mmCIF file with all atom_site columns, C-alpha atoms in Angstrom:
data_model
loop_
_atom_site.group_PDB
_atom_site.id
_atom_site.type_symbol
_atom_site.label_atom_id
_atom_site.label_alt_id
_atom_site.label_comp_id
_atom_site.label_asym_id
_atom_site.label_entity_id
_atom_site.label_seq_id
_atom_site.pdbx_PDB_ins_code
_atom_site.Cartn_x
_atom_site.Cartn_y
_atom_site.Cartn_z
_atom_site.occupancy
_atom_site.B_iso_or_equiv
_atom_site.pdbx_formal_charge
_atom_site.auth_seq_id
_atom_site.auth_comp_id
_atom_site.auth_asym_id
_atom_site.auth_atom_id
_atom_site.pdbx_PDB_model_num
ATOM 1  C CA . MET A 1 1  ? -54.588 64.403 39.775 1.00 72.00 ? 682 MET A CA 1
ATOM 2  C CA . HIS A 1 2  ? -52.581 67.329 39.165 1.00 73.00 ? 683 HIS A CA 1
ATOM 3  C CA . ARG A 1 3  ? -52.377 69.602 36.087 1.00 80.00 ? 684 ARG A CA 1
ATOM 4  C CA . GLY A 1 4  ? -49.881 72.166 35.171 1.00 84.00 ? 685 GLY A CA 1
ATOM 5  C CA . ARG A 1 5  ? -50.772 75.498 33.844 1.00 90.00 ? 686 ARG A CA 1
ATOM 6  C CA . GLN A 1 6  ? -49.523 78.881 32.948 1.00 93.00 ? 687 GLN A CA 1
ATOM 7  C CA . LEU A 1 7  ? -48.953 81.537 35.490 1.00 95.00 ? 688 LEU A CA 1
ATOM 8  C CA . CYS A 1 8  ? -51.638 84.204 35.257 1.00 93.00 ? 689 CYS A CA 1
ATOM 9  C CA . LYS A 1 9  ? -51.715 87.697 36.852 1.00 93.00 ? 690 LYS A CA 1
ATOM 10 C CA . ASP A 1 10 ? -54.565 86.781 39.247 1.00 95.00 ? 691 ASP A CA 1
ATOM 11 C CA . ASP A 1 11 ? -52.062 84.341 41.010 1.00 97.00 ? 692 ASP A CA 1
ATOM 12 C CA . PHE A 1 12 ? -49.939 87.193 42.034 1.00 97.00 ? 693 PHE A CA 1
ATOM 13 C CA . LYS A 1 13 ? -53.055 88.169 44.280 1.00 95.00 ? 694 LYS A CA 1
ATOM 14 C CA . LYS A 1 14 ? -54.023 84.580 45.072 1.00 95.00 ? 695 LYS A CA 1
ATOM 15 C CA . PHE A 1 15 ? -50.936 83.195 46.442 1.00 96.00 ? 696 PHE A CA 1
ATOM 16 C CA . ASP A 1 16 ? -48.389 84.394 49.166 1.00 96.00 ? 697 ASP A CA 1
ATOM 17 C CA . TYR A 1 17 ? -45.317 82.758 47.442 1.00 97.00 ? 698 TYR A CA 1
ATOM 18 C CA . ILE A 1 18 ? -44.456 82.041 43.958 1.00 98.00 ? 699 ILE A CA 1
ATOM 19 C CA . PHE A 1 19 ? -41.177 80.347 43.313 1.00 98.00 ? 700 PHE A CA 1
ATOM 20 C CA . GLY A 1 20 ? -39.166 79.793 40.127 1.00 97.00 ? 701 GLY A CA 1
ATOM 21 C CA . MET A 1 21 ? -36.789 76.997 39.391 1.00 97.00 ? 702 MET A CA 1
ATOM 22 C CA . ASP A 1 22 ? -34.073 78.507 37.510 1.00 96.00 ? 703 ASP A CA 1
ATOM 23 C CA . LYS A 1 23 ? -32.851 82.050 36.739 1.00 96.00 ? 704 LYS A CA 1
ATOM 24 C CA . GLU A 1 24 ? -34.760 82.484 33.317 1.00 96.00 ? 705 GLU A CA 1
ATOM 25 C CA . ASN A 1 25 ? -37.782 81.027 34.857 1.00 95.00 ? 706 ASN A CA 1
ATOM 26 C CA . PHE A 1 26 ? -37.661 83.393 37.667 1.00 97.00 ? 707 PHE A CA 1
ATOM 27 C CA . ARG A 1 27 ? -37.245 86.380 35.330 1.00 97.00 ? 708 ARG A CA 1
ATOM 28 C CA . ASN A 1 28 ? -40.272 85.352 33.540 1.00 96.00 ? 709 ASN A CA 1
ATOM 29 C CA . ILE A 1 29 ? -42.221 85.244 36.695 1.00 97.00 ? 710 ILE A CA 1
ATOM 30 C CA . LYS A 1 30 ? -41.037 88.653 37.663 1.00 97.00 ? 711 LYS A CA 1
ATOM 31 C CA . SER A 1 31 ? -41.950 90.208 34.104 1.00 96.00 ? 712 SER A CA 1
ATOM 32 C CA . LEU A 1 32 ? -45.455 88.674 34.604 1.00 96.00 ? 713 LEU A CA 1
ATOM 33 C CA . ALA A 1 33 ? -45.903 90.340 38.015 1.00 97.00 ? 714 ALA A CA 1
ATOM 34 C CA . PRO A 1 34 ? -48.277 93.154 38.264 1.00 96.00 ? 715 PRO A CA 1
ATOM 35 C CA . ALA A 1 35 ? -47.625 96.457 40.240 1.00 94.00 ? 716 ALA A CA 1
ATOM 36 C CA . ASP A 1 36 ? -49.980 95.390 42.861 1.00 94.00 ? 717 ASP A CA 1
ATOM 37 C CA . ASN A 1 37 ? -48.215 92.092 43.415 1.00 96.00 ? 718 ASN A CA 1
ATOM 38 C CA . ARG A 1 38 ? -48.632 90.632 46.919 1.00 95.00 ? 719 ARG A CA 1
ATOM 39 C CA . ALA A 1 39 ? -46.794 87.293 46.500 1.00 97.00 ? 720 ALA A CA 1
ATOM 40 C CA . VAL A 1 40 ? -43.315 86.717 47.542 1.00 97.00 ? 721 VAL A CA 1
ATOM 41 C CA . LEU A 1 41 ? -41.242 85.684 44.720 1.00 98.00 ? 722 LEU A CA 1
ATOM 42 C CA . GLY A 1 42 ? -38.103 83.911 44.813 1.00 97.00 ? 723 GLY A CA 1
ATOM 43 C CA . LEU A 1 43 ? -36.240 80.531 43.731 1.00 98.00 ? 724 LEU A CA 1
ATOM 44 C CA . LEU A 1 44 ? -37.368 77.328 45.398 1.00 98.00 ? 725 LEU A CA 1
ATOM 45 C CA . GLY A 1 45 ? -33.770 76.138 45.466 1.00 98.00 ? 726 GLY A CA 1
ATOM 46 C CA . GLU A 1 46 ? -32.951 79.113 47.978 1.00 97.00 ? 727 GLU A CA 1
ATOM 47 C CA . TYR A 1 47 ? -34.293 76.555 50.450 1.00 98.00 ? 728 TYR A CA 1
ATOM 48 C CA . ASP A 1 48 ? -32.002 73.797 49.772 1.00 97.00 ? 729 ASP A CA 1
ATOM 49 C CA . LYS A 1 49 ? -29.311 73.284 52.372 1.00 94.00 ? 730 LYS A CA 1
ATOM 50 C CA . GLN A 1 50 ? -27.382 71.196 50.432 1.00 95.00 ? 731 GLN A CA 1
ATOM 51 C CA . GLY A 1 51 ? -26.651 74.175 48.171 1.00 92.00 ? 732 GLY A CA 1
ATOM 52 C CA . GLY A 1 52 ? -27.199 75.228 44.605 1.00 91.00 ? 733 GLY A CA 1
ATOM 53 C CA . LYS A 1 53 ? -30.196 77.597 44.076 1.00 95.00 ? 734 LYS A CA 1
ATOM 54 C CA . ILE A 1 54 ? -30.979 76.379 40.730 1.00 97.00 ? 735 ILE A CA 1
ATOM 55 C CA . ILE A 1 55 ? -33.348 73.382 39.987 1.00 97.00 ? 736 ILE A CA 1
ATOM 56 C CA . ASP A 1 56 ? -32.522 72.140 36.718 1.00 95.00 ? 737 ASP A CA 1
ATOM 57 C CA . ASP A 1 57 ? -35.148 70.720 34.399 1.00 94.00 ? 738 ASP A CA 1
ATOM 58 C CA . PRO A 1 58 ? -34.405 66.867 34.190 1.00 95.00 ? 739 PRO A CA 1
ATOM 59 C CA . TYR A 1 59 ? -36.447 66.663 30.790 1.00 92.00 ? 740 TYR A CA 1
ATOM 60 C CA . TYR A 1 60 ? -33.633 65.449 28.640 1.00 94.00 ? 741 TYR A CA 1
ATOM 61 C CA . GLY A 1 61 ? -32.032 63.543 31.538 1.00 95.00 ? 742 GLY A CA 1
ATOM 62 C CA . GLY A 1 62 ? -32.746 60.088 32.771 1.00 96.00 ? 743 GLY A CA 1
ATOM 63 C CA . GLU A 1 63 ? -34.756 58.399 35.534 1.00 97.00 ? 744 GLU A CA 1
ATOM 64 C CA . ALA A 1 64 ? -31.695 59.329 37.791 1.00 97.00 ? 745 ALA A CA 1
ATOM 65 C CA . ASP A 1 65 ? -31.846 62.924 36.882 1.00 97.00 ? 746 ASP A CA 1
ATOM 66 C CA . PHE A 1 66 ? -35.892 63.157 37.680 1.00 96.00 ? 747 PHE A CA 1
ATOM 67 C CA . GLU A 1 67 ? -35.252 61.408 40.965 1.00 97.00 ? 748 GLU A CA 1
ATOM 68 C CA . GLU A 1 68 ? -32.435 64.081 41.895 1.00 96.00 ? 749 GLU A CA 1
ATOM 69 C CA . VAL A 1 69 ? -34.732 66.997 40.982 1.00 96.00 ? 750 VAL A CA 1
ATOM 70 C CA . TYR A 1 70 ? -37.624 65.192 43.143 1.00 96.00 ? 751 TYR A CA 1
ATOM 71 C CA . GLN A 1 71 ? -35.474 64.895 46.078 1.00 97.00 ? 752 GLN A CA 1
ATOM 72 C CA . LYS A 1 72 ? -34.268 68.574 45.576 1.00 97.00 ? 753 LYS A CA 1
ATOM 73 C CA . CYS A 1 73 ? -37.714 69.824 45.475 1.00 97.00 ? 754 CYS A CA 1
ATOM 74 C CA . LEU A 1 74 ? -38.659 67.744 48.363 1.00 97.00 ? 755 LEU A CA 1
ATOM 75 C CA . ARG A 1 75 ? -35.894 69.073 50.651 1.00 97.00 ? 756 ARG A CA 1
ATOM 76 C CA . CYS A 1 76 ? -36.699 72.733 49.563 1.00 98.00 ? 757 CYS A CA 1
ATOM 77 C CA . CYS A 1 77 ? -40.296 72.453 49.987 1.00 97.00 ? 758 CYS A CA 1
ATOM 78 C CA . GLN A 1 78 ? -39.913 70.895 53.438 1.00 97.00 ? 759 GLN A CA 1
ATOM 79 C CA . GLU A 1 79 ? -37.431 73.479 54.729 1.00 97.00 ? 760 GLU A CA 1
ATOM 80 C CA . PHE A 1 80 ? -39.692 76.350 53.308 1.00 97.00 ? 761 PHE A CA 1
ATOM 81 C CA . TYR A 1 81 ? -42.754 74.987 55.278 1.00 97.00 ? 762 TYR A CA 1
ATOM 82 C CA . ARG A 1 82 ? -40.205 74.577 58.235 1.00 97.00 ? 763 ARG A CA 1
ATOM 83 C CA . GLN A 1 83 ? -39.360 78.346 57.992 1.00 95.00 ? 764 GLN A CA 1
ATOM 84 C CA . ALA A 1 84 ? -42.658 79.607 57.215 1.00 93.00 ? 765 ALA A CA 1
ATOM 85 C CA . SER A 1 85 ? -44.359 77.622 60.182 1.00 94.00 ? 766 SER A CA 1
ATOM 86 C CA . ARG A 1 86 ? -41.739 79.107 62.630 1.00 90.00 ? 767 ARG A CA 1
ATOM 87 C CA . ASP A 1 87 ? -42.238 82.480 61.259 1.00 79.00 ? 768 ASP A CA 1
ATOM 88 C CA . ASN A 1 88 ? -46.271 82.516 61.952 1.00 70.00 ? 769 ASN A CA 1
#
């Protein structure tokens, strides 16, 4: 089972990467980052080779919108993993 939770200051020391989904989300993440932040901050959508850095919230959409967001997130995560594996 997976659970969502709010980002906390310890996350900036615990995780190597923290991604936002849209510009507002990313601004909020950056505003929470402490001065001693170790995590690389970015937009997950930057890893989508099909373009579009922003991943819109499908909350008010239909099933197709949720599927589209899922597929975009999957592509982005796979490309991020590919690049991170290559760099290490």
